[in-house]
PDB file of C-alpha atoms in Angstrom:
ATOM      1  CA  UNK A   1      94.986  81.779  92.704  1.00  0.00           C
ATOM      2  CA  UNK A   2      92.841  83.751  95.094  1.00  0.00           C
ATOM      3  CA  UNK A   3      90.059  85.877  93.708  1.00  0.00           C
ATOM      4  CA  UNK A   4      86.958  87.794  94.738  1.00  0.00           C
ATOM      5  CA  UNK A   5      83.729  88.378  92.864  1.00  0.00           C
ATOM      6  CA  UNK A   6      81.368  91.236  93.549  1.00  0.00           C
ATOM      7  CA  UNK A   7      77.792  90.642  92.490  1.00  0.00           C
ATOM      8  CA  UNK A   8      76.164  93.760  91.112  1.00  0.00           C
ATOM      9  CA  UNK A   9      78.212  96.529  89.565  1.00  0.00           C
ATOM     10  CA  UNK A  10      75.563  99.065  90.592  1.00  0.00           C
ATOM     11  CA  UNK A  11      73.347  99.117  93.664  1.00  0.00           C
ATOM     12  CA  UNK A  12      70.766 101.796  94.365  1.00  0.00           C
ATOM     13  CA  UNK A  13      69.109 102.292  97.755  1.00  0.00           C
ATOM     14  CA  UNK A  14      66.994 104.965  99.367  1.00  0.00           C
ATOM     15  CA  UNK A  15      68.380 107.055 102.179  1.00  0.00           C
ATOM     16  CA  UNK A  16      67.755 105.215 105.444  1.00  0.00           C
ATOM     17  CA  UNK A  17      67.481 101.804 103.787  1.00  0.00           C
ATOM     18  CA  UNK A  18      69.695  98.803 104.383  1.00  0.00           C
ATOM     19  CA  UNK A  19      72.865  98.603 102.322  1.00  0.00           C
ATOM     20  CA  UNK A  20      74.012  95.145 101.213  1.00  0.00           C
ATOM     21  CA  UNK A  21      77.011  94.763  98.919  1.00  0.00           C
ATOM     22  CA  UNK A  22      77.975  91.224  98.005  1.00  0.00           C
ATOM     23  CA  UNK A  23      81.420  89.672  97.819  1.00  0.00           C
ATOM     24  CA  UNK A  24      82.344  86.039  97.313  1.00  0.00           C
ATOM     25  CA  UNK A  25      85.895  84.779  97.525  1.00  0.00           C
ATOM     26  CA  UNK A  26      87.764  81.874  96.075  1.00  0.00           C
ATOM     27  CA  UNK A  27      90.637  80.647  98.172  1.00  0.00           C
ATOM     28  CA  UNK A  28      92.051  77.283  99.148  1.00  0.00           C
ATOM     29  CA  UNK A  29      93.360  78.647 102.431  1.00  0.00           C
ATOM     30  CA  UNK A  30      91.862  81.017 105.026  1.00  0.00           C
ATOM     31  CA  UNK A  31      91.599  84.308 103.176  1.00  0.00           C
ATOM     32  CA  UNK A  32      92.678  87.776 104.186  1.00  0.00           C
ATOM     33  CA  UNK A  33      89.743  89.911 103.056  1.00  0.00           C
ATOM     34  CA  UNK A  34      89.277  93.643 102.867  1.00  0.00           C
ATOM     35  CA  UNK A  35      86.622  96.168 101.914  1.00  0.00           C
ATOM     36  CA  UNK A  36      87.797  99.499 100.519  1.00  0.00           C
ATOM     37  CA  UNK A  37      85.752 102.548  99.519  1.00  0.00           C
ATOM     38  CA  UNK A  38      86.604 105.020  96.760  1.00  0.00           C
ATOM     39  CA  UNK A  39      84.921 108.409  96.777  1.00  0.00           C
ATOM     40  CA  UNK A  40      84.886 110.386  93.516  1.00  0.00           C
ATOM     41  CA  UNK A  41      88.328 111.616  92.502  1.00  0.00           C
ATOM     42  CA  UNK A  42      89.995 110.100  95.536  1.00  0.00           C
ATOM     43  CA  UNK A  43      92.132 107.112  96.422  1.00  0.00           C
ATOM     44  CA  UNK A  44      90.925 104.025  98.214  1.00  0.00           C
ATOM     45  CA  UNK A  45      90.228 104.016 101.929  1.00  0.00           C
ATOM     46  CA  UNK A  46      89.974 100.927 104.110  1.00  0.00           C
ATOM     47  CA  UNK A  47      86.517 100.251 105.542  1.00  0.00           C
ATOM     48  CA  UNK A  48      87.310  97.014 107.341  1.00  0.00           C
ATOM     49  CA  UNK A  49      89.336  93.809 107.174  1.00  0.00           C
ATOM     50  CA  UNK A  50      88.891  90.178 108.145  1.00  0.00           C
ATOM     51  CA  UNK A  51      91.800  88.593 109.971  1.00  0.00           C
ATOM     52  CA  UNK A  52      90.109  85.472 111.405  1.00  0.00           C
ATOM     53  CA  UNK A  53      89.787  86.899 114.924  1.00  0.00           C
ATOM     54  CA  UNK A  54      86.015  87.259 114.565  1.00  0.00           C
ATOM     55  CA  UNK A  55      83.544  86.445 111.822  1.00  0.00           C
ATOM     56  CA  UNK A  56      81.615  89.700 112.252  1.00  0.00           C
ATOM     57  CA  UNK A  57      83.879  92.628 111.518  1.00  0.00           C
ATOM     58  CA  UNK A  58      82.963  96.215 112.299  1.00  0.00           C
ATOM     59  CA  UNK A  59      84.444  99.012 110.250  1.00  0.00           C
ATOM     60  CA  UNK A  60      84.269 102.732 109.894  1.00  0.00           C
ATOM     61  CA  UNK A  61      81.184 104.809 109.100  1.00  0.00           C
ATOM     62  CA  UNK A  62      78.794 102.183 110.490  1.00  0.00           C
ATOM     63  CA  UNK A  63      79.713  99.437 108.017  1.00  0.00           C
ATOM     64  CA  UNK A  64      80.216  95.821 108.980  1.00  0.00           C
ATOM     65  CA  UNK A  65      80.855  92.555 107.183  1.00  0.00           C
ATOM     66  CA  UNK A  66      80.312  88.933 108.089  1.00  0.00           C
ATOM     67  CA  UNK A  67      82.708  86.189 107.053  1.00  0.00           C
ATOM     68  CA  UNK A  68      80.828  82.990 106.157  1.00  0.00           C
ATOM     69  CA  UNK A  69      83.136  80.143 105.278  1.00  0.00           C
ATOM     70  CA  UNK A  70      80.285  77.818 104.272  1.00  0.00           C
ATOM     71  CA  UNK A  71      79.119  80.352 101.693  1.00  0.00           C
ATOM     72  CA  UNK A  72      82.623  81.698 100.829  1.00  0.00           C
ATOM     73  CA  UNK A  73      81.175  85.161 101.320  1.00  0.00           C
ATOM     74  CA  UNK A  74      82.161  88.425 102.953  1.00  0.00           C
ATOM     75  CA  UNK A  75      79.186  90.701 102.325  1.00  0.00           C
ATOM     76  CA  UNK A  76      79.245  94.339 103.434  1.00  0.00           C
ATOM     77  CA  UNK A  77      76.235  95.827 105.198  1.00  0.00           C
ATOM     78  CA  UNK A  78      75.072  99.053 106.778  1.00  0.00           C
ATOM     79  CA  UNK A  79      71.699  99.323 108.533  1.00  0.00           C
ATOM     80  CA  UNK A  80      70.809 102.787 107.290  1.00  0.00           C
ATOM     81  CA  UNK A  81      72.247 104.441 104.182  1.00  0.00           C
ATOM     82  CA  UNK A  82      73.306 108.083 104.156  1.00  0.00           C
ATOM     83  CA  UNK A  83      73.747 110.267 101.113  1.00  0.00           C
ATOM     84  CA  UNK A  84      77.446 110.478 101.977  1.00  0.00           C
ATOM     85  CA  UNK A  85      77.774 106.707 101.448  1.00  0.00           C
ATOM     86  CA  UNK A  86      77.485 107.149  97.686  1.00  0.00           C
ATOM     87  CA  UNK A  87      80.791 105.830  96.365  1.00  0.00           C
ATOM     88  CA  UNK A  88      82.410 102.799  94.774  1.00  0.00           C
ATOM     89  CA  UNK A  89      83.133  99.850  97.035  1.00  0.00           C
ATOM     90  CA  UNK A  90      85.781  97.229  96.421  1.00  0.00           C
ATOM     91  CA  UNK A  91      86.221  93.829  97.992  1.00  0.00           C
ATOM     92  CA  UNK A  92      89.814  92.568  97.952  1.00  0.00           C
ATOM     93  CA  UNK A  93      91.851  89.553  98.998  1.00  0.00           C
ATOM     94  CA  UNK A  94      95.511  89.538  99.932  1.00  0.00           C
ATOM     95  CA  UNK A  95      97.926  86.842  98.886  1.00  0.00           C
ATOM     96  CA  UNK A  96      99.445  84.892 101.774  1.00  0.00           C
ATOM     97  CA  UNK A  97     102.688  86.864 101.713  1.00  0.00           C
ATOM     98  CA  UNK A  98     101.022  90.262 101.724  1.00  0.00           C
ATOM     99  CA  UNK A  99     102.612  91.137  98.405  1.00  0.00           C
ATOM    100  CA  UNK A 100      99.478  92.183  96.581  1.00  0.00           C
ATOM    101  CA  UNK A 101      95.750  92.773  96.754  1.00  0.00           C
ATOM    102  CA  UNK A 102      93.408  91.248  94.191  1.00  0.00           C
ATOM    103  CA  UNK A 103      90.291  93.368  93.801  1.00  0.00           C
ATOM    104  CA  UNK A 104      86.780  92.572  92.736  1.00  0.00           C
ATOM    105  CA  UNK A 105      85.167  94.546  89.952  1.00  0.00           C
ATOM    106  CA  UNK A 106      83.681  97.080  92.342  1.00  0.00           C
ATOM    107  CA  UNK A 107      80.110  98.059  93.188  1.00  0.00           C
ATOM    108  CA  UNK A 108      78.901 101.598  92.730  1.00  0.00           C
ATOM    109  CA  UNK A 109      76.467 102.509  95.469  1.00  0.00           C
ATOM    110  CA  UNK A 110      73.897 105.185  94.718  1.00  0.00           C
ATOM    111  CA  UNK A 111      71.758 106.640  97.509  1.00  0.00           C
ATOM    112  CA  UNK A 112      68.453 108.253  96.600  1.00  0.00           C
ATOM    113  CA  UNK A 113      66.937 110.962  98.772  1.00  0.00           C
TER     114      UNK A 113
ATOM    115  CA  UNK B   1      94.594 112.126 103.881  1.00  0.00           C
ATOM    116  CA  UNK B   2      96.377 108.753 103.832  1.00  0.00           C
ATOM    117  CA  UNK B   3      99.866 110.224 104.068  1.00  0.00           C
ATOM    118  CA  UNK B   4     100.822 108.788 100.675  1.00  0.00           C
ATOM    119  CA  UNK B   5     101.604 111.428  98.069  1.00  0.00           C
ATOM    120  CA  UNK B   6     101.664 111.026  94.320  1.00  0.00           C
ATOM    121  CA  UNK B   7     102.821 113.425  91.638  1.00  0.00           C
ATOM    122  CA  UNK B   8     101.681 114.613  89.227  1.00  0.00           C
ATOM    123  CA  UNK B   9      97.898 114.481  89.746  1.00  0.00           C
ATOM    124  CA  UNK B  10      97.222 114.614  86.036  1.00  0.00           C
ATOM    125  CA  UNK B  11      99.395 113.823  83.050  1.00  0.00           C
ATOM    126  CA  UNK B  12      98.474 114.230  79.402  1.00  0.00           C
ATOM    127  CA  UNK B  13     100.876 112.939  76.798  1.00  0.00           C
ATOM    128  CA  UNK B  14     101.026 111.453  73.322  1.00  0.00           C
ATOM    129  CA  UNK B  15     101.416 107.906  72.087  1.00  0.00           C
ATOM    130  CA  UNK B  16     104.984 106.706  71.973  1.00  0.00           C
ATOM    131  CA  UNK B  17     106.120 108.972  74.784  1.00  0.00           C
ATOM    132  CA  UNK B  18     107.644 108.070  78.156  1.00  0.00           C
ATOM    133  CA  UNK B  19     106.448 109.300  81.557  1.00  0.00           C
ATOM    134  CA  UNK B  20     107.484 108.896  85.178  1.00  0.00           C
ATOM    135  CA  UNK B  21     105.028 108.748  88.052  1.00  0.00           C
ATOM    136  CA  UNK B  22     106.289 109.428  91.540  1.00  0.00           C
ATOM    137  CA  UNK B  23     105.127 108.141  94.905  1.00  0.00           C
ATOM    138  CA  UNK B  24     106.175 109.023  98.441  1.00  0.00           C
ATOM    139  CA  UNK B  25     104.976 106.462 100.996  1.00  0.00           C
ATOM    140  CA  UNK B  26     103.790 107.219 104.509  1.00  0.00           C
ATOM    141  CA  UNK B  27     106.573 107.994 106.912  1.00  0.00           C
ATOM    142  CA  UNK B  28     108.097 104.721 108.111  1.00  0.00           C
ATOM    143  CA  UNK B  29     106.391 102.481 105.557  1.00  0.00           C
ATOM    144  CA  UNK B  30     108.847 100.162 103.840  1.00  0.00           C
ATOM    145  CA  UNK B  31     106.518  98.529 101.348  1.00  0.00           C
ATOM    146  CA  UNK B  32     105.247 100.263  98.199  1.00  0.00           C
ATOM    147  CA  UNK B  33     102.665  98.889  95.776  1.00  0.00           C
ATOM    148  CA  UNK B  34     101.551 100.141  92.353  1.00  0.00           C
ATOM    149  CA  UNK B  35      98.069  99.533  90.930  1.00  0.00           C
ATOM    150  CA  UNK B  36      96.379 100.487  87.667  1.00  0.00           C
ATOM    151  CA  UNK B  37      92.671 101.329  87.515  1.00  0.00           C
ATOM    152  CA  UNK B  38      90.971 101.388  84.122  1.00  0.00           C
ATOM    153  CA  UNK B  39      87.388 101.030  82.950  1.00  0.00           C
ATOM    154  CA  UNK B  40      87.964  97.769  81.115  1.00  0.00           C
ATOM    155  CA  UNK B  41      90.501  96.077  83.433  1.00  0.00           C
ATOM    156  CA  UNK B  42      89.354  97.368  86.809  1.00  0.00           C
ATOM    157  CA  UNK B  43      91.906  97.637  89.616  1.00  0.00           C
ATOM    158  CA  UNK B  44      95.002  95.577  88.882  1.00  0.00           C
ATOM    159  CA  UNK B  45      98.172  95.045  90.869  1.00  0.00           C
ATOM    160  CA  UNK B  46     101.315  95.958  88.956  1.00  0.00           C
ATOM    161  CA  UNK B  47     104.361  95.616  91.195  1.00  0.00           C
ATOM    162  CA  UNK B  48     105.560  95.739  94.802  1.00  0.00           C
ATOM    163  CA  UNK B  49     108.791  96.891  96.404  1.00  0.00           C
ATOM    164  CA  UNK B  50     109.978  96.354  99.943  1.00  0.00           C
ATOM    165  CA  UNK B  51     112.869  98.405 101.296  1.00  0.00           C
ATOM    166  CA  UNK B  52     114.322  98.899  97.843  1.00  0.00           C
ATOM    167  CA  UNK B  53     113.869  95.365  96.537  1.00  0.00           C
ATOM    168  CA  UNK B  54     111.279  94.106  94.112  1.00  0.00           C
ATOM    169  CA  UNK B  55     109.066  91.573  95.885  1.00  0.00           C
ATOM    170  CA  UNK B  56     106.191  90.771  93.547  1.00  0.00           C
ATOM    171  CA  UNK B  57     105.052  91.394  89.998  1.00  0.00           C
ATOM    172  CA  UNK B  58     101.534  91.339  88.697  1.00  0.00           C
ATOM    173  CA  UNK B  59     100.155  92.139  85.271  1.00  0.00           C
ATOM    174  CA  UNK B  60     102.832  94.681  84.475  1.00  0.00           C
ATOM    175  CA  UNK B  61     103.767  95.210  80.842  1.00  0.00           C
ATOM    176  CA  UNK B  62     107.398  94.968  79.749  1.00  0.00           C
ATOM    177  CA  UNK B  63     107.167  98.629  78.693  1.00  0.00           C
ATOM    178  CA  UNK B  64     106.594  99.508  82.352  1.00  0.00           C
ATOM    179  CA  UNK B  65     109.242  99.482  85.051  1.00  0.00           C
ATOM    180  CA  UNK B  66     109.553 100.692  88.601  1.00  0.00           C
ATOM    181  CA  UNK B  67     112.084 101.219  91.342  1.00  0.00           C
ATOM    182  CA  UNK B  68     112.236 102.168  94.989  1.00  0.00           C
ATOM    183  CA  UNK B  69     114.996 104.492  96.087  1.00  0.00           C
ATOM    184  CA  UNK B  70     117.009 104.541  99.357  1.00  0.00           C
ATOM    185  CA  UNK B  71     114.719 107.254 100.748  1.00  0.00           C
ATOM    186  CA  UNK B  72     111.842 104.788 100.053  1.00  0.00           C
ATOM    187  CA  UNK B  73     110.062 106.875  97.444  1.00  0.00           C
ATOM    188  CA  UNK B  74     109.150 104.988  94.304  1.00  0.00           C
ATOM    189  CA  UNK B  75     108.837 105.774  90.622  1.00  0.00           C
ATOM    190  CA  UNK B  76     106.825 104.006  87.951  1.00  0.00           C
ATOM    191  CA  UNK B  77     108.163 104.477  84.434  1.00  0.00           C
ATOM    192  CA  UNK B  78     105.847 103.952  81.485  1.00  0.00           C
ATOM    193  CA  UNK B  79     107.369 103.968  78.001  1.00  0.00           C
ATOM    194  CA  UNK B  80     106.206 103.635  74.389  1.00  0.00           C
ATOM    195  CA  UNK B  81     102.813 104.723  75.599  1.00  0.00           C
ATOM    196  CA  UNK B  82      99.678 103.476  73.890  1.00  0.00           C
ATOM    197  CA  UNK B  83      96.114 104.741  74.036  1.00  0.00           C
ATOM    198  CA  UNK B  84      95.199 101.778  76.218  1.00  0.00           C
ATOM    199  CA  UNK B  85      97.626 102.891  78.921  1.00  0.00           C
ATOM    200  CA  UNK B  86      95.271 105.722  79.816  1.00  0.00           C
ATOM    201  CA  UNK B  87      94.229 104.966  83.378  1.00  0.00           C
ATOM    202  CA  UNK B  88      94.434 106.004  86.996  1.00  0.00           C
ATOM    203  CA  UNK B  89      97.651 104.802  88.616  1.00  0.00           C
ATOM    204  CA  UNK B  90      97.653 104.339  92.367  1.00  0.00           C
ATOM    205  CA  UNK B  91     100.510 103.927  94.737  1.00  0.00           C
ATOM    206  CA  UNK B  92      99.943 102.360  98.151  1.00  0.00           C
ATOM    207  CA  UNK B  93     102.196 101.758 101.118  1.00  0.00           C
ATOM    208  CA  UNK B  94     102.255  99.654 104.268  1.00  0.00           C
ATOM    209  CA  UNK B  95     104.674  99.286 107.166  1.00  0.00           C
ATOM    210  CA  UNK B  96     105.671  95.701 106.420  1.00  0.00           C
ATOM    211  CA  UNK B  97     104.776  92.995 103.956  1.00  0.00           C
ATOM    212  CA  UNK B  98     102.014  91.130 105.738  1.00  0.00           C
ATOM    213  CA  UNK B  99      98.632  89.881 104.543  1.00  0.00           C
ATOM    214  CA  UNK B 100      97.079  91.500 107.632  1.00  0.00           C
ATOM    215  CA  UNK B 101      98.420  94.938 106.829  1.00  0.00           C
ATOM    216  CA  UNK B 102      96.172  97.640 105.485  1.00  0.00           C
ATOM    217  CA  UNK B 103      97.533  99.263 102.366  1.00  0.00           C
ATOM    218  CA  UNK B 104      97.267 103.052 102.420  1.00  0.00           C
ATOM    219  CA  UNK B 105      96.463 104.478  99.009  1.00  0.00           C
ATOM    220  CA  UNK B 106      97.544 107.749  97.493  1.00  0.00           C
ATOM    221  CA  UNK B 107      95.171 109.976  95.507  1.00  0.00           C
ATOM    222  CA  UNK B 108      96.427 108.593  92.193  1.00  0.00           C
ATOM    223  CA  UNK B 109      97.873 109.968  88.965  1.00  0.00           C
ATOM    224  CA  UNK B 110      95.450 110.192  86.066  1.00  0.00           C
ATOM    225  CA  UNK B 111      97.290 109.452  82.830  1.00  0.00           C
ATOM    226  CA  UNK B 112      95.715 110.377  79.518  1.00  0.00           C
ATOM    227  CA  UNK B 113      97.439 109.219  76.341  1.00  0.00           C
ATOM    228  CA  UNK B 114      96.277 111.019  73.197  1.00  0.00           C
TER     229      UNK B 114
END
C-alpha cells in the first residue's frame, strides 16, 4: 500500500526565512504526489502536484517541491516565509486508480514576526 | 471558494443518534470523495462515488453509509453515533477518477457527539 510520512508535526520559522516541510513516500510504482494546505477553519487547498512531467514542481503562493526518487522524498519549500503562510500542510499520495488520497500526518507551520 | 458545498457547517448531537451530512460537488464533477479528520486518526479516506456508483471504500465503519444521487450530490449517513465519531468530515470532488486529478475540498462539517 502507498503511504506518505511527514517528518515534524510542528515547524516554526521566522518571517523571511526558508520554509522546508518534509515528506517521504512509500510506493512500489511511480507515485502521484500532492501537497495541500489547510488554513484555520477551512477545507484543503491544492498547493502543487507531481505528475512525472518534471521533478521540480512549482505551485501557488511561491511554494515548490522537488521529487527525488533516490531519496523517496517530495519536500515542500518556500524561499521566504510570510505570516500568511501559517497553516497546516499535508502531503498526500493517490492510488493508481485515482480513487483515494492517503495523507500524511500533517505539519503545522508557524511563522514568527 | 472551491465550488464544493457542504451542509450543515456544524452539527451537535448525542450518542446513539443518526445524522446525515450533505455534499454538492463542483458543477460537472462526477466523482465525490468523503474524508474524516480527527485529532487521533488524522485525515482518513472513507468512501468514493463516481457518477452514482460506489468505487472505493477506505476505513469506513459499518455504522456509516453513503450514496450519490442522480443530480450528483452525495450524502454521508452516520448512525449509532459514539463519542469517537466527533470529527471534521470533508467532501471532495473531481471531474473524473484519475490519479492526476486534483480533488477540490469543501469547507467541511464539524460533528460533535456529546
